[in-house]
Amino acid sequence: MIYLDFNRTTPLAPSVLEAMQPYWATHFMLPGQEHSQAQAVGESLEQARESVAAMVGCDPFEIVFTSGGTEANNLAICGQLNAAPASRSQAIRSALGSGDTVSGDRTGTGRIHVLVSELEHDSVLAAAFSLSGDQVDVELVPCQENGVVDPAQVESMLRPNTRLVCLQLANPVLGTLQRVREVADVCHNRGVSVHCDATQAFGKLPVDVSQLRADTVAVSGHKFYGPKGSGAVYVRRGLHLSPICHGEPREMGLRPGAENIPACIGLGAAAHLASRCESEVSDNFGELSDRFLNGLESSLGESPILLASGTPRIANTMAIEMPCDAGAIQKAARHLVFATAQSAQPPDEITRSLKAIGRTETQIRRTIRVSLGWTTSRDQIDRAVSLLADACDSVMTR
Amino acid sequence: MIYLDFNRTTPLAPSVLEAMQPYWATHFMLPGQEHSQAQAVGESLEQARESVAAMVGCDPFEIVFTSGGTEANNLAICGQLNAAPASRSQAIRSALGSGDTVSGDRTGTGRIHVLVSELEHDSVLAAAFSLSGDQVDVELVPCQENGVVDPAQVESMLRPNTRLVCLQLANPVLGTLQRVREVADVCHNRGVSVHCDATQAFGKLPVDVSQLRADTVAVSGHKFYGPKGSGAVYVRRGLHLSPICHGEPREMGLRPGAENIPACIGLGAAAHLASRCESEVSDNFGELSDRFLNGLESSLGESPILLASGTPRIANTMAIEMPCDAGAIQKAARHLVFATAQSAQPPDEITRSLKAIGRTETQIRRTIRVSLGWTTSRDQIDRAVSLLADACDSVMTR
């Protein structure tokens, strides 16, 4: 089987698994106890935090571990907008007798306004819209036909009460890179925060929050060869969030519960790997993508239509319009794993992204999303091309 | 090193680790795709759910996987009390174009009342108090000096607007078993739901939700030899909860995000283990606990004071008042891991439980919590007794 669906999930890298192994049954204690073994676990946890911080270019105390990208997006968005009123934070503190809870209080009591790009992940859209109602207005920002949200468009939609703009770094379907820094500069001039879901960018290109200038950034381990159930959110120093889950304060007061030590260690190891191989990975993706597109052109006898091709993109991701139905191709090419739109109504992520750049339903049904990984080889590319071409042949000559 | 702190966390059982291994890098795909490998992963996930359901005595569709016990408690409590207004659920559905979100709507708009036993875990207390404010009143139920909450006390505190009662099954510090079924019967007669944090009971005694009759029950994997970062909540069929984290609906609409497949598989394997060895484990704990207490009596030359000793308890847990300062004993017995109160103000879990049964500050400072595990041997018990006795000697003859 040839797996070309790395944007959905990746296998764990061998070195990441190796890094995690001691923490299952040997170093299984939790930090925060006096014993030397527990303290050693705590030190390993902080080293993992440093590795993640190094990958995103921030200080370790700006990294909060979560159970994944979805929780990271929810914590960044709901934690900022749904800040607990002072009375509630006080109630929790009294109940636990603790003074440690970090909790922002919503400033002002008027309605607030939130902008979310229409290209965002389900968890970003759903987190934002979960708050919409009496206190919060949520509005979608359209993207251009090239798959990029125009910063001028964001600026034109800002209102005096806008509090937050959510803009991803790389689109998982089209691969387009968003102009997050320009949007952040526009927003910061108006006192607006920016949340950036960067989950599709890590392991594919260097990410540096001091360049991005977003206030919060989401990380998901299983998108770059780290463990499922691992993630983090970068929270700019000085930005106050409220936890979305409650308990004994851990993770700078933003996430309670026993630390998932193996997952945090694994995320740190994956971050270390990603930091080391960024430039070579990106070059390799570029070469393999060209090989894939050229091979497809030769085999099909016509140019495949690569969507959003004129735009800066993560080099591993190709949304390609095929000459026939993508679902039928997938059925015919059983040993090849790639992504297609699964559901038009309700629209899935692929359908939403393709609709956003103006593709018709027929075009969407013909589109495949191919995403390469670190382990993708030239041989796999060649075989994938051949499987795809054969599948197209068999579908079109039926 | 002798580890007698299994109520805090347990090492992963070898068979659990073995069950998880294939899902890191080989069967790494996510369910919900058409490919046969993805579907096989989906089937494994459902088998894991069946194992957890078998452990708690419910149907598989009543089990929602979470990232741990803290999230399970939060989802059960906040998901029930903070049900999203219909307008918000509708907003999320429209944003994602989805009709699948399962979301309860708070019935009525008046204030509601919640009772929480004072013996509860931080995450239960904090989740309940996070909701307190304009709409929700939260009240603590005291326990008796024997470490048990009296069902008649709960009944006397019910109000016409009481919606939820939170009562744990086993106290992690005292080991006392709460009269959950009696409380549930009282509550159900008055239309009140019961949430039971049973995280300390699994792996120690049989738990059957049809006997307990709680409406929601929290499970935490790392408390019974499963992976950290794994957990579940039993949600009685017909009970409507709202998710506390938002995204593409998974887990019966109650938890979004990519499934943490290895953690779920691990929880299933741990549940399978726990279901198999319940009775022998319990007998073994009883024998070892007696051996420990008798040994301590011989070595110290006086009877150790076992707290809540006259009450039905999980047999692995002993809160024991020592003849001298517990922190000093811990420092002197460096190769023995047990638990002591770490912080009087804010009070930690041990301090809170001991205060709840009327122990004074001096008594609390002298109390150790010893919790045995499946791997605890007679030899370890004997050595632990000897280490403890030596430590007491050295502390008292200073």
mmCIF file of C-alpha atoms in Angstrom, chain A residues 1 3 5-6 8-12 17 20-21 23-26 28-30 32-35 37 67 70-71 74 78 87-88 91-92 95-100 121-127 129-134 140 222 227-230 244-248 255-262 330-331 333-338 342 345-347 352, chain B residues 1 3 5-6 8-12 17 20-21 23-26 28-30 32-35 37 67 70-71 74 78 87-88 91-92 95-100 121-127 129-134 140 222 227-230 244-248 255-262 330-331 333-338 342 345-347 352:
data_model
loop_
_atom_site.group_PDB
_atom_site.id
_atom_site.type_symbol
_atom_site.label_atom_id
_atom_site.label_comp_id
_atom_site.label_asym_id
_atom_site.label_seq_id
_atom_site.Cartn_x
_atom_site.Cartn_y
_atom_site.Cartn_z
ATOM 1 C CA MET A 1 0.000 0.000 0.000
ATOM 2 C CA TYR A 3 0.100 6.081 1.703
ATOM 3 C CA ASP A 5 -2.502 11.040 3.018
ATOM 4 C CA PHE A 6 0.059 12.432 5.467
ATOM 5 C CA ARG A 8 -4.617 13.547 7.710
ATOM 6 C CA THR A 9 -2.287 11.692 10.043
ATOM 7 C CA THR A 10 1.282 10.413 10.104
ATOM 8 C CA PRO A 11 2.864 7.271 11.528
ATOM 9 C CA LEU A 12 4.967 7.729 14.657
ATOM 10 C CA LEU A 17 8.524 5.911 19.829
ATOM 11 C CA MET A 20 8.512 7.554 24.701
ATOM 12 C CA GLN A 21 9.161 3.936 25.690
ATOM 13 C CA TYR A 23 7.887 6.525 30.314
ATOM 14 C CA TRP A 24 5.244 3.810 30.113
ATOM 15 C CA ALA A 25 6.278 1.406 32.826
ATOM 16 C CA THR A 26 9.705 2.455 34.132
ATOM 17 C CA PHE A 28 5.849 6.176 35.035
ATOM 18 C CA MET A 29 5.635 8.518 38.017
ATOM 19 C CA LEU A 30 4.075 11.952 37.732
ATOM 20 C CA GLY A 32 5.244 17.293 41.324
ATOM 21 C CA GLN A 33 6.276 14.737 43.936
ATOM 22 C CA GLU A 34 9.382 14.957 46.036
ATOM 23 C CA HIS A 35 10.933 11.664 44.973
ATOM 24 C CA GLN A 37 12.328 9.625 40.104
ATOM 25 C CA SER A 67 -4.351 16.421 24.165
ATOM 26 C CA THR A 70 -8.422 20.285 18.472
ATOM 27 C CA GLU A 71 -7.988 20.992 22.178
ATOM 28 C CA ASN A 74 -10.406 25.278 21.532
ATOM 29 C CA CYS A 78 -12.640 29.672 23.981
ATOM 30 C CA SER A 87 -16.829 35.596 40.479
ATOM 31 C CA ARG A 88 -16.451 32.136 39.005
ATOM 32 C CA ALA A 91 -15.590 30.325 43.389
ATOM 33 C CA ILE A 92 -13.196 27.709 42.000
ATOM 34 C CA ALA A 95 -13.676 25.485 46.519
ATOM 35 C CA LEU A 96 -10.174 24.149 46.066
ATOM 36 C CA GLY A 97 -8.698 26.565 48.585
ATOM 37 C CA SER A 98 -6.190 27.454 45.888
ATOM 38 C CA GLY A 99 -4.856 30.806 44.825
ATOM 39 C CA ASP A 100 -3.046 29.477 41.782
ATOM 40 C CA HIS A 121 -10.317 23.564 10.481
ATOM 41 C CA ASP A 122 -13.593 22.310 11.936
ATOM 42 C CA SER A 123 -12.290 22.739 15.461
ATOM 43 C CA VAL A 124 -11.504 26.432 14.906
ATOM 44 C CA LEU A 125 -14.865 27.158 13.300
ATOM 45 C CA ALA A 126 -16.787 25.138 15.877
ATOM 46 C CA ALA A 127 -14.917 26.632 18.851
ATOM 47 C CA PHE A 129 -19.248 29.489 16.774
ATOM 48 C CA SER A 130 -19.787 27.694 20.082
ATOM 49 C CA LEU A 131 -19.422 31.120 21.700
ATOM 50 C CA SER A 132 -21.710 32.972 19.316
ATOM 51 C CA GLY A 133 -24.868 34.248 20.866
ATOM 52 C CA ASP A 134 -25.773 37.059 23.192
ATOM 53 C CA LEU A 140 -16.474 34.314 8.314
ATOM 54 C CA HIS A 222 0.155 13.348 14.954
ATOM 55 C CA PRO A 227 1.930 10.649 18.974
ATOM 56 C CA LYS A 228 -1.801 10.894 18.563
ATOM 57 C CA GLY A 229 -3.223 12.568 21.663
ATOM 58 C CA SER A 230 -0.364 15.075 21.820
ATOM 59 C CA ILE A 244 -11.580 25.181 29.259
ATOM 60 C CA CYS A 245 -11.275 22.155 31.542
ATOM 61 C CA HIS A 246 -11.131 22.522 35.312
ATOM 62 C CA GLY A 247 -9.160 20.918 38.118
ATOM 63 C CA GLU A 248 -5.897 21.227 39.968
ATOM 64 C CA ARG A 255 -4.791 22.598 31.708
ATOM 65 C CA PRO A 256 -5.611 20.379 34.673
ATOM 66 C CA GLY A 257 -5.231 16.627 34.987
ATOM 67 C CA ALA A 258 -2.333 14.213 35.223
ATOM 68 C CA GLU A 259 0.229 15.097 32.581
ATOM 69 C CA ASN A 260 0.280 12.638 29.679
ATOM 70 C CA ILE A 261 4.039 12.263 30.063
ATOM 71 C CA PRO A 262 4.709 9.836 27.183
ATOM 72 C CA GLN A 330 -10.207 5.696 -5.207
ATOM 73 C CA LYS A 331 -12.281 2.533 -5.541
ATOM 74 C CA ALA A 333 -6.835 2.287 -6.956
ATOM 75 C CA ARG A 334 -7.256 0.204 -3.835
ATOM 76 C CA HIS A 335 -3.583 0.109 -2.901
ATOM 77 C CA LEU A 336 -3.181 3.859 -2.910
ATOM 78 C CA VAL A 337 -4.365 6.049 -0.031
ATOM 79 C CA PHE A 338 -5.216 9.675 -0.813
ATOM 80 C CA GLN A 342 -16.433 12.417 1.319
ATOM 81 C CA GLN A 345 -23.796 18.007 2.592
ATOM 82 C CA PRO A 346 -22.792 18.509 5.341
ATOM 83 C CA PRO A 347 -19.618 19.639 3.598
ATOM 84 C CA ARG A 352 -15.344 23.466 2.233
ATOM 85 C CA MET B 1 12.692 1.491 45.277
ATOM 86 C CA TYR B 3 6.385 2.084 45.094
ATOM 87 C CA ASP B 5 1.563 5.160 45.608
ATOM 88 C CA PHE B 6 -0.585 3.323 43.064
ATOM 89 C CA ARG B 8 -1.700 8.454 42.233
ATOM 90 C CA THR B 9 -0.642 6.652 39.083
ATOM 91 C CA THR B 10 0.222 3.145 37.930
ATOM 92 C CA PRO B 11 2.802 1.809 35.483
ATOM 93 C CA LEU B 12 1.468 0.534 32.177
ATOM 94 C CA LEU B 17 1.729 -1.791 26.084
ATOM 95 C CA MET B 20 -0.925 -0.528 21.865
ATOM 96 C CA GLN B 21 2.304 -1.109 19.923
ATOM 97 C CA TYR B 23 -1.092 1.336 16.437
ATOM 98 C CA TRP B 24 1.858 3.725 16.576
ATOM 99 C CA ALA B 25 3.475 3.252 13.206
ATOM 100 C CA THR B 26 1.826 0.288 11.469
ATOM 101 C CA PHE B 28 -1.596 4.426 12.319
ATOM 102 C CA MET B 29 -4.508 5.448 10.110
ATOM 103 C CA LEU B 30 -7.617 7.045 11.540
ATOM 104 C CA GLY B 32 -13.700 7.031 9.146
ATOM 105 C CA GLN B 33 -11.881 6.536 5.867
ATOM 106 C CA GLU B 34 -12.885 4.028 3.228
ATOM 107 C CA HIS B 35 -9.609 2.127 3.104
ATOM 108 C CA GLN B 37 -6.691 -0.490 6.933
ATOM 109 C CA SER B 67 -8.123 12.232 27.307
ATOM 110 C CA THR B 70 -10.218 15.023 34.500
ATOM 111 C CA GLU B 71 -11.770 15.510 31.077
ATOM 112 C CA ASN B 74 -15.537 17.913 33.230
ATOM 113 C CA CYS B 78 -20.110 20.849 32.441
ATOM 114 C CA SER B 87 -29.086 29.031 19.096
ATOM 115 C CA ARG B 88 -25.406 28.149 19.599
ATOM 116 C CA ALA B 91 -24.710 28.303 14.836
ATOM 117 C CA ILE B 92 -22.090 25.538 15.001
ATOM 118 C CA ALA B 95 -20.896 26.986 10.301
ATOM 119 C CA LEU B 96 -19.858 23.417 9.653
ATOM 120 C CA GLY B 97 -22.900 22.696 7.521
ATOM 121 C CA SER B 98 -23.462 19.679 9.747
ATOM 122 C CA GLY B 99 -26.605 18.264 11.232
ATOM 123 C CA ASP B 100 -24.805 15.739 13.410
ATOM 124 C CA HIS B 121 -11.456 15.095 43.269
ATOM 125 C CA ASP B 122 -10.228 18.573 42.296
ATOM 126 C CA SER B 123 -11.558 18.163 38.772
ATOM 127 C CA VAL B 124 -15.086 17.429 40.004
ATOM 128 C CA LEU B 125 -15.089 20.348 42.436
ATOM 129 C CA ALA B 126 -13.508 22.744 39.935
ATOM 130 C CA ALA B 127 -15.794 21.694 37.066
ATOM 131 C CA PHE B 129 -17.693 25.531 40.668
ATOM 132 C CA SER B 130 -16.631 26.772 37.217
ATOM 133 C CA LEU B 131 -20.343 26.951 36.434
ATOM 134 C CA SER B 132 -21.389 28.682 39.620
ATOM 135 C CA GLY B 133 -22.653 32.178 39.155
ATOM 136 C CA ASP B 134 -25.815 33.737 37.823
ATOM 137 C CA LEU B 140 -20.812 21.065 49.213
ATOM 138 C CA HIS B 222 -3.589 5.522 34.298
ATOM 139 C CA PRO B 227 -2.016 4.619 29.463
ATOM 140 C CA LYS B 228 -1.784 8.163 30.723
ATOM 141 C CA GLY B 229 -3.934 10.354 28.505
ATOM 142 C CA SER B 230 -6.697 7.747 28.332
ATOM 143 C CA ILE B 244 -17.007 20.863 26.136
ATOM 144 C CA CYS B 245 -14.603 20.955 23.199
ATOM 145 C CA HIS B 246 -15.812 21.726 19.680
ATOM 146 C CA GLY B 247 -15.065 20.414 16.220
ATOM 147 C CA GLU B 248 -16.104 17.701 13.825
ATOM 148 C CA ARG B 255 -15.719 14.726 21.731
ATOM 149 C CA PRO B 256 -14.147 16.108 18.575
ATOM 150 C CA GLY B 257 -10.603 15.651 17.293
ATOM 151 C CA ALA B 258 -8.603 12.779 15.863
ATOM 152 C CA GLU B 259 -9.138 9.707 18.005
ATOM 153 C CA ASN B 260 -6.118 8.853 20.173
ATOM 154 C CA ILE B 261 -6.221 5.293 18.878
ATOM 155 C CA PRO B 262 -3.307 3.832 20.900
ATOM 156 C CA GLN B 330 9.335 10.432 53.750
ATOM 157 C CA LYS B 331 12.705 12.198 53.786
ATOM 158 C CA ALA B 333 12.681 6.563 53.880
ATOM 159 C CA ARG B 334 14.062 7.611 50.519
ATOM 160 C CA HIS B 335 13.579 4.266 48.821
ATOM 161 C CA LEU B 336 9.905 4.054 49.648
ATOM 162 C CA VAL B 337 7.265 6.003 47.719
ATOM 163 C CA PHE B 338 4.011 6.805 49.492
ATOM 164 C CA GLN B 342 2.002 18.351 50.575
ATOM 165 C CA GLN B 345 -2.948 26.044 52.302
ATOM 166 C CA PRO B 346 -4.173 25.754 49.605
ATOM 167 C CA PRO B 347 -5.192 22.306 50.830
ATOM 168 C CA ARG B 352 -9.039 18.019 52.130
#
